[in-house]
Amino acid sequence: MPPGQGWNQQPGQAQHQPAPGPGTGPQPQQGGQWQPSYGGFGAFGEQKPKRSKKPFLIGAAVVVLLGGGGVGAWLLGAFQGDTLDQAAVQDGVVKILREDFGEGDVKNAQCPDDQPVRTGTTFECTVTVAGQPKKVTVRVLNDQAQYEVGMPR
C-alpha cells in the first residue's frame, strides 16, 4: 500500500481529517498541502479606532471664547465693583461748596470718572470759584457712596 492511503481509501484521494480549533498550528489541506492557520484574538495586532479631533477642537474654541469674554469684561470694568456716578459727584461738590462753605459763585466741577465706592478712596476735583480754578479733595466715607468734600484751595 502506498504511503498516505488508508485501508478504505481510493488511490489519489487525500486523507480528510476534521479541522482542529483555532491557534493549533498548521492545518492539513486537501491535496496534501500545509497552510498556516491564524487563529485567536490579536493574531494581526489590535488596531485602535482613530479618535475624532472634533471634541478637542470644540473644547479649545470654548476656552478661547470664555477667555476672550473675560478679558473684554475686565477691560470694560465689570470686575471693578461699584463706582461713583461722576455727574452726581460733580453736582454734589458744587452744592456742598455753596451750602456748607458759603461759596456763592461755584461752577464747572470736573471730577474723574470711575472712582470706586470704597471707604478711604480719595481723588481731586477741579471747580471754578469766583472765576478762579480751584481744587477740592473728595474722600469716600463708606460703601454707601457717601463722601466728604474738602475746602477749595
mmCIF file with all atom_site columns, C-alpha atoms in Angstrom:
data_model
loop_
_atom_site.group_PDB
_atom_site.id
_atom_site.type_symbol
_atom_site.label_atom_id
_atom_site.label_alt_id
_atom_site.label_comp_id
_atom_site.label_asym_id
_atom_site.label_entity_id
_atom_site.label_seq_id
_atom_site.pdbx_PDB_ins_code
_atom_site.Cartn_x
_atom_site.Cartn_y
_atom_site.Cartn_z
_atom_site.occupancy
_atom_site.B_iso_or_equiv
_atom_site.pdbx_formal_charge
_atom_site.auth_seq_id
_atom_site.auth_comp_id
_atom_site.auth_asym_id
_atom_site.auth_atom_id
_atom_site.pdbx_PDB_model_num
ATOM 1   C CA . MET A 1 1   ? 0.000   0.000   0.000  1.00 0.00 ? 1   MET A CA 1
ATOM 2   C CA . PRO A 1 2   ? 1.445   3.427   -0.948 1.00 0.00 ? 2   PRO A CA 1
ATOM 3   C CA . PRO A 1 3   ? 2.086   5.964   1.826  1.00 0.00 ? 3   PRO A CA 1
ATOM 4   C CA . GLY A 1 4   ? -0.764  8.374   2.648  1.00 0.00 ? 4   GLY A CA 1
ATOM 5   C CA . GLN A 1 5   ? -3.519  5.901   1.781  1.00 0.00 ? 5   GLN A CA 1
ATOM 6   C CA . GLY A 1 6   ? -5.673  4.138   4.311  1.00 0.00 ? 6   GLY A CA 1
ATOM 7   C CA . TRP A 1 7   ? -7.460  0.714   4.073  1.00 0.00 ? 7   TRP A CA 1
ATOM 8   C CA . ASN A 1 8   ? -10.692 2.054   2.595  1.00 0.00 ? 8   ASN A CA 1
ATOM 9   C CA . GLN A 1 9   ? -9.224  4.841   0.535  1.00 0.00 ? 9   GLN A CA 1
ATOM 10  C CA . GLN A 1 10  ? -9.008  5.063   -3.230 1.00 0.00 ? 10  GLN A CA 1
ATOM 11  C CA . PRO A 1 11  ? -5.678  5.956   -4.810 1.00 0.00 ? 11  PRO A CA 1
ATOM 12  C CA . GLY A 1 12  ? -5.276  9.758   -5.395 1.00 0.00 ? 12  GLY A CA 1
ATOM 13  C CA . GLN A 1 13  ? -7.546  10.813  -2.553 1.00 0.00 ? 13  GLN A CA 1
ATOM 14  C CA . ALA A 1 14  ? -6.084  12.645  0.405  1.00 0.00 ? 14  ALA A CA 1
ATOM 15  C CA . GLN A 1 15  ? -6.947  11.659  3.874  1.00 0.00 ? 15  GLN A CA 1
ATOM 16  C CA . HIS A 1 16  ? -9.534  14.107  5.245  1.00 0.00 ? 16  HIS A CA 1
ATOM 17  C CA . GLN A 1 17  ? -9.415  14.980  8.931  1.00 0.00 ? 17  GLN A CA 1
ATOM 18  C CA . PRO A 1 18  ? -11.656 17.299  10.937 1.00 0.00 ? 18  PRO A CA 1
ATOM 19  C CA . ALA A 1 19  ? -10.177 20.777  11.365 1.00 0.00 ? 19  ALA A CA 1
ATOM 20  C CA . PRO A 1 20  ? -8.766  21.417  14.840 1.00 0.00 ? 20  PRO A CA 1
ATOM 21  C CA . GLY A 1 21  ? -9.697  24.555  16.822 1.00 0.00 ? 21  GLY A CA 1
ATOM 22  C CA . PRO A 1 22  ? -8.107  28.000  16.440 1.00 0.00 ? 22  PRO A CA 1
ATOM 23  C CA . GLY A 1 23  ? -4.483  28.518  17.290 1.00 0.00 ? 23  GLY A CA 1
ATOM 24  C CA . THR A 1 24  ? -3.434  24.871  16.940 1.00 0.00 ? 24  THR A CA 1
ATOM 25  C CA . GLY A 1 25  ? -0.817  25.388  14.245 1.00 0.00 ? 25  GLY A CA 1
ATOM 26  C CA . PRO A 1 26  ? -0.688  24.359  10.602 1.00 0.00 ? 26  PRO A CA 1
ATOM 27  C CA . GLN A 1 27  ? -3.684  22.515  9.209  1.00 0.00 ? 27  GLN A CA 1
ATOM 28  C CA . PRO A 1 28  ? -3.595  19.829  6.507  1.00 0.00 ? 28  PRO A CA 1
ATOM 29  C CA . GLN A 1 29  ? -5.489  20.858  3.405  1.00 0.00 ? 29  GLN A CA 1
ATOM 30  C CA . GLN A 1 30  ? -6.865  18.827  0.522  1.00 0.00 ? 30  GLN A CA 1
ATOM 31  C CA . GLY A 1 31  ? -4.114  17.734  -1.830 1.00 0.00 ? 31  GLY A CA 1
ATOM 32  C CA . GLY A 1 32  ? -1.618  17.277  0.980  1.00 0.00 ? 32  GLY A CA 1
ATOM 33  C CA . GLN A 1 33  ? -0.548  20.942  1.180  1.00 0.00 ? 33  GLN A CA 1
ATOM 34  C CA . TRP A 1 34  ? 0.077   22.508  4.540  1.00 0.00 ? 34  TRP A CA 1
ATOM 35  C CA . GLN A 1 35  ? -1.030  26.078  5.145  1.00 0.00 ? 35  GLN A CA 1
ATOM 36  C CA . PRO A 1 36  ? -0.525  28.048  8.340  1.00 0.00 ? 36  PRO A CA 1
ATOM 37  C CA . SER A 1 37  ? -3.592  28.733  10.392 1.00 0.00 ? 37  SER A CA 1
ATOM 38  C CA . TYR A 1 38  ? -4.112  32.140  12.022 1.00 0.00 ? 38  TYR A CA 1
ATOM 39  C CA . GLY A 1 39  ? -6.406  31.915  14.905 1.00 0.00 ? 39  GLY A CA 1
ATOM 40  C CA . GLY A 1 40  ? -7.163  33.526  18.183 1.00 0.00 ? 40  GLY A CA 1
ATOM 41  C CA . PHE A 1 41  ? -7.560  37.132  19.159 1.00 0.00 ? 41  PHE A CA 1
ATOM 42  C CA . GLY A 1 42  ? -4.860  39.617  18.266 1.00 0.00 ? 42  GLY A CA 1
ATOM 43  C CA . ALA A 1 43  ? -3.239  37.489  15.583 1.00 0.00 ? 43  ALA A CA 1
ATOM 44  C CA . PHE A 1 44  ? -2.681  40.596  13.456 1.00 0.00 ? 44  PHE A CA 1
ATOM 45  C CA . GLY A 1 45  ? -2.261  43.061  16.349 1.00 0.00 ? 45  GLY A CA 1
ATOM 46  C CA . GLU A 1 46  ? -5.050  45.229  17.604 1.00 0.00 ? 46  GLU A CA 1
ATOM 47  C CA . GLN A 1 47  ? -5.898  48.284  15.601 1.00 0.00 ? 47  GLN A CA 1
ATOM 48  C CA . LYS A 1 48  ? -7.433  51.020  17.713 1.00 0.00 ? 48  LYS A CA 1
ATOM 49  C CA . PRO A 1 49  ? -10.098 53.076  16.009 1.00 0.00 ? 49  PRO A CA 1
ATOM 50  C CA . LYS A 1 50  ? -8.990  56.624  15.291 1.00 0.00 ? 50  LYS A CA 1
ATOM 51  C CA . ARG A 1 51  ? -10.487 59.141  17.679 1.00 0.00 ? 51  ARG A CA 1
ATOM 52  C CA . SER A 1 52  ? -12.139 62.212  16.311 1.00 0.00 ? 52  SER A CA 1
ATOM 53  C CA . LYS A 1 53  ? -10.460 65.569  16.952 1.00 0.00 ? 53  LYS A CA 1
ATOM 54  C CA . LYS A 1 54  ? -13.816 67.311  16.905 1.00 0.00 ? 54  LYS A CA 1
ATOM 55  C CA . PRO A 1 55  ? -14.412 67.303  20.721 1.00 0.00 ? 55  PRO A CA 1
ATOM 56  C CA . PHE A 1 56  ? -10.901 68.669  21.295 1.00 0.00 ? 56  PHE A CA 1
ATOM 57  C CA . LEU A 1 57  ? -11.425 71.449  18.754 1.00 0.00 ? 57  LEU A CA 1
ATOM 58  C CA . ILE A 1 58  ? -14.819 72.374  20.223 1.00 0.00 ? 58  ILE A CA 1
ATOM 59  C CA . GLY A 1 59  ? -13.353 72.442  23.743 1.00 0.00 ? 59  GLY A CA 1
ATOM 60  C CA . ALA A 1 60  ? -10.468 74.652  22.612 1.00 0.00 ? 60  ALA A CA 1
ATOM 61  C CA . ALA A 1 61  ? -12.892 77.057  20.914 1.00 0.00 ? 61  ALA A CA 1
ATOM 62  C CA . VAL A 1 62  ? -15.000 77.297  24.088 1.00 0.00 ? 62  VAL A CA 1
ATOM 63  C CA . VAL A 1 63  ? -11.911 78.055  26.198 1.00 0.00 ? 63  VAL A CA 1
ATOM 64  C CA . VAL A 1 64  ? -10.811 80.771  23.769 1.00 0.00 ? 64  VAL A CA 1
ATOM 65  C CA . LEU A 1 65  ? -14.266 82.360  23.711 1.00 0.00 ? 65  LEU A CA 1
ATOM 66  C CA . LEU A 1 66  ? -14.619 82.330  27.501 1.00 0.00 ? 66  LEU A CA 1
ATOM 67  C CA . GLY A 1 67  ? -11.132 83.735  27.937 1.00 0.00 ? 67  GLY A CA 1
ATOM 68  C CA . GLY A 1 68  ? -11.793 86.492  25.421 1.00 0.00 ? 68  GLY A CA 1
ATOM 69  C CA . GLY A 1 69  ? -15.108 87.328  27.064 1.00 0.00 ? 69  GLY A CA 1
ATOM 70  C CA . GLY A 1 70  ? -13.461 87.519  30.489 1.00 0.00 ? 70  GLY A CA 1
ATOM 71  C CA . VAL A 1 71  ? -10.725 89.835  29.232 1.00 0.00 ? 71  VAL A CA 1
ATOM 72  C CA . GLY A 1 72  ? -13.308 92.021  27.499 1.00 0.00 ? 72  GLY A CA 1
ATOM 73  C CA . ALA A 1 73  ? -15.434 92.242  30.642 1.00 0.00 ? 73  ALA A CA 1
ATOM 74  C CA . TRP A 1 74  ? -12.371 93.119  32.705 1.00 0.00 ? 74  TRP A CA 1
ATOM 75  C CA . LEU A 1 75  ? -11.393 95.873  30.261 1.00 0.00 ? 75  LEU A CA 1
ATOM 76  C CA . LEU A 1 76  ? -14.917 97.281  30.418 1.00 0.00 ? 76  LEU A CA 1
ATOM 77  C CA . GLY A 1 77  ? -14.760 97.336  34.227 1.00 0.00 ? 77  GLY A CA 1
ATOM 78  C CA . ALA A 1 78  ? -17.157 94.510  35.023 1.00 0.00 ? 78  ALA A CA 1
ATOM 79  C CA . PHE A 1 79  ? -14.957 93.231  37.873 1.00 0.00 ? 79  PHE A CA 1
ATOM 80  C CA . GLN A 1 80  ? -14.206 96.650  39.260 1.00 0.00 ? 80  GLN A CA 1
ATOM 81  C CA . GLY A 1 81  ? -17.138 96.809  41.630 1.00 0.00 ? 81  GLY A CA 1
ATOM 82  C CA . ASP A 1 82  ? -19.402 99.770  42.296 1.00 0.00 ? 82  ASP A CA 1
ATOM 83  C CA . THR A 1 83  ? -18.228 103.181 41.132 1.00 0.00 ? 83  THR A CA 1
ATOM 84  C CA . LEU A 1 84  ? -19.388 106.681 41.934 1.00 0.00 ? 84  LEU A CA 1
ATOM 85  C CA . ASP A 1 85  ? -21.657 108.410 39.443 1.00 0.00 ? 85  ASP A CA 1
ATOM 86  C CA . GLN A 1 86  ? -19.419 111.151 38.040 1.00 0.00 ? 86  GLN A CA 1
ATOM 87  C CA . ALA A 1 87  ? -22.248 113.609 37.274 1.00 0.00 ? 87  ALA A CA 1
ATOM 88  C CA . ALA A 1 88  ? -23.796 113.120 40.737 1.00 0.00 ? 88  ALA A CA 1
ATOM 89  C CA . VAL A 1 89  ? -20.429 113.746 42.469 1.00 0.00 ? 89  VAL A CA 1
ATOM 90  C CA . GLN A 1 90  ? -19.819 116.895 40.401 1.00 0.00 ? 90  GLN A CA 1
ATOM 91  C CA . ASP A 1 91  ? -23.280 118.242 41.261 1.00 0.00 ? 91  ASP A CA 1
ATOM 92  C CA . GLY A 1 92  ? -22.725 117.292 44.923 1.00 0.00 ? 92  GLY A CA 1
ATOM 93  C CA . VAL A 1 93  ? -19.377 119.124 45.068 1.00 0.00 ? 93  VAL A CA 1
ATOM 94  C CA . VAL A 1 94  ? -20.979 122.333 43.730 1.00 0.00 ? 94  VAL A CA 1
ATOM 95  C CA . LYS A 1 95  ? -23.908 122.026 46.185 1.00 0.00 ? 95  LYS A CA 1
ATOM 96  C CA . ILE A 1 96  ? -21.648 121.370 49.220 1.00 0.00 ? 96  ILE A CA 1
ATOM 97  C CA . LEU A 1 97  ? -19.330 124.285 48.354 1.00 0.00 ? 97  LEU A CA 1
ATOM 98  C CA . ARG A 1 98  ? -22.323 126.617 48.055 1.00 0.00 ? 98  ARG A CA 1
ATOM 99  C CA . GLU A 1 99  ? -24.296 125.435 51.092 1.00 0.00 ? 99  GLU A CA 1
ATOM 100 C CA . ASP A 1 100 ? -21.599 124.272 53.545 1.00 0.00 ? 100 ASP A CA 1
ATOM 101 C CA . PHE A 1 101 ? -18.662 126.501 52.634 1.00 0.00 ? 101 PHE A CA 1
ATOM 102 C CA . GLY A 1 102 ? -20.683 129.617 51.673 1.00 0.00 ? 102 GLY A CA 1
ATOM 103 C CA . GLU A 1 103 ? -19.105 129.953 48.239 1.00 0.00 ? 103 GLU A CA 1
ATOM 104 C CA . GLY A 1 104 ? -21.699 131.778 46.139 1.00 0.00 ? 104 GLY A CA 1
ATOM 105 C CA . ASP A 1 105 ? -20.082 131.626 42.710 1.00 0.00 ? 105 ASP A CA 1
ATOM 106 C CA . VAL A 1 106 ? -19.204 127.950 42.166 1.00 0.00 ? 106 VAL A CA 1
ATOM 107 C CA . LYS A 1 107 ? -19.468 126.252 38.772 1.00 0.00 ? 107 LYS A CA 1
ATOM 108 C CA . ASN A 1 108 ? -17.849 123.804 36.377 1.00 0.00 ? 108 ASN A CA 1
ATOM 109 C CA . ALA A 1 109 ? -16.923 120.994 38.764 1.00 0.00 ? 109 ALA A CA 1
ATOM 110 C CA . GLN A 1 110 ? -14.864 118.341 36.967 1.00 0.00 ? 110 GLN A CA 1
ATOM 111 C CA . CYS A 1 111 ? -14.234 115.038 38.767 1.00 0.00 ? 111 CYS A CA 1
ATOM 112 C CA . PRO A 1 112 ? -12.511 111.878 37.460 1.00 0.00 ? 112 PRO A CA 1
ATOM 113 C CA . ASP A 1 113 ? -14.642 109.064 36.132 1.00 0.00 ? 113 ASP A CA 1
ATOM 114 C CA . ASP A 1 114 ? -14.948 105.520 37.588 1.00 0.00 ? 114 ASP A CA 1
ATOM 115 C CA . GLN A 1 115 ? -13.970 106.232 41.191 1.00 0.00 ? 115 GLN A CA 1
ATOM 116 C CA . PRO A 1 116 ? -14.581 103.134 43.341 1.00 0.00 ? 116 PRO A CA 1
ATOM 117 C CA . VAL A 1 117 ? -17.112 103.123 46.176 1.00 0.00 ? 117 VAL A CA 1
ATOM 118 C CA . ARG A 1 118 ? -14.589 102.018 48.802 1.00 0.00 ? 118 ARG A CA 1
ATOM 119 C CA . THR A 1 119 ? -14.011 103.523 52.213 1.00 0.00 ? 119 THR A CA 1
ATOM 120 C CA . GLY A 1 120 ? -10.983 105.819 52.168 1.00 0.00 ? 120 GLY A CA 1
ATOM 121 C CA . THR A 1 121 ? -10.771 106.370 48.409 1.00 0.00 ? 121 THR A CA 1
ATOM 122 C CA . THR A 1 122 ? -9.662  109.947 47.687 1.00 0.00 ? 122 THR A CA 1
ATOM 123 C CA . PHE A 1 123 ? -9.484  111.948 44.477 1.00 0.00 ? 123 PHE A CA 1
ATOM 124 C CA . GLU A 1 124 ? -9.395  115.571 43.374 1.00 0.00 ? 124 GLU A CA 1
ATOM 125 C CA . CYS A 1 125 ? -11.957 117.611 41.505 1.00 0.00 ? 125 CYS A CA 1
ATOM 126 C CA . THR A 1 126 ? -11.411 120.974 39.871 1.00 0.00 ? 126 THR A CA 1
ATOM 127 C CA . VAL A 1 127 ? -14.015 123.739 40.248 1.00 0.00 ? 127 VAL A CA 1
ATOM 128 C CA . THR A 1 128 ? -14.309 127.384 39.324 1.00 0.00 ? 128 THR A CA 1
ATOM 129 C CA . VAL A 1 129 ? -14.848 129.542 42.424 1.00 0.00 ? 129 VAL A CA 1
ATOM 130 C CA . ALA A 1 130 ? -15.409 133.267 41.804 1.00 0.00 ? 130 ALA A CA 1
ATOM 131 C CA . GLY A 1 131 ? -13.833 132.880 38.339 1.00 0.00 ? 131 GLY A CA 1
ATOM 132 C CA . GLN A 1 132 ? -10.689 131.188 39.712 1.00 0.00 ? 132 GLN A CA 1
ATOM 133 C CA . PRO A 1 133 ? -9.825  127.492 39.150 1.00 0.00 ? 133 PRO A CA 1
ATOM 134 C CA . LYS A 1 134 ? -9.557  125.636 42.451 1.00 0.00 ? 134 LYS A CA 1
ATOM 135 C CA . LYS A 1 135 ? -9.049  122.055 43.554 1.00 0.00 ? 135 LYS A CA 1
ATOM 136 C CA . VAL A 1 136 ? -11.043 120.188 46.151 1.00 0.00 ? 136 VAL A CA 1
ATOM 137 C CA . THR A 1 137 ? -10.331 116.771 47.658 1.00 0.00 ? 137 THR A CA 1
ATOM 138 C CA . VAL A 1 138 ? -13.164 114.267 47.814 1.00 0.00 ? 138 VAL A CA 1
ATOM 139 C CA . ARG A 1 139 ? -12.932 111.302 50.210 1.00 0.00 ? 139 ARG A CA 1
ATOM 140 C CA . VAL A 1 140 ? -15.327 108.331 50.168 1.00 0.00 ? 140 VAL A CA 1
ATOM 141 C CA . LEU A 1 141 ? -16.647 107.680 53.700 1.00 0.00 ? 141 LEU A CA 1
ATOM 142 C CA . ASN A 1 142 ? -18.304 104.249 53.295 1.00 0.00 ? 142 ASN A CA 1
ATOM 143 C CA . ASP A 1 143 ? -19.642 101.688 50.851 1.00 0.00 ? 143 ASP A CA 1
ATOM 144 C CA . GLN A 1 144 ? -22.976 103.537 50.604 1.00 0.00 ? 144 GLN A CA 1
ATOM 145 C CA . ALA A 1 145 ? -21.284 106.141 48.345 1.00 0.00 ? 145 ALA A CA 1
ATOM 146 C CA . GLN A 1 146 ? -21.258 108.872 50.989 1.00 0.00 ? 146 GLN A CA 1
ATOM 147 C CA . TYR A 1 147 ? -18.352 111.253 50.606 1.00 0.00 ? 147 TYR A CA 1
ATOM 148 C CA . GLU A 1 148 ? -16.946 114.453 52.069 1.00 0.00 ? 148 GLU A CA 1
ATOM 149 C CA . VAL A 1 149 ? -15.620 117.437 50.176 1.00 0.00 ? 149 VAL A CA 1
ATOM 150 C CA . GLY A 1 150 ? -12.568 119.374 51.357 1.00 0.00 ? 150 GLY A CA 1
ATOM 151 C CA . MET A 1 151 ? -12.101 123.145 51.306 1.00 0.00 ? 151 MET A CA 1
ATOM 152 C CA . PRO A 1 152 ? -11.205 124.668 47.909 1.00 0.00 ? 152 PRO A CA 1
ATOM 153 C CA . ARG A 1 153 ? -7.504  125.507 47.514 1.00 0.00 ? 153 ARG A CA 1
#
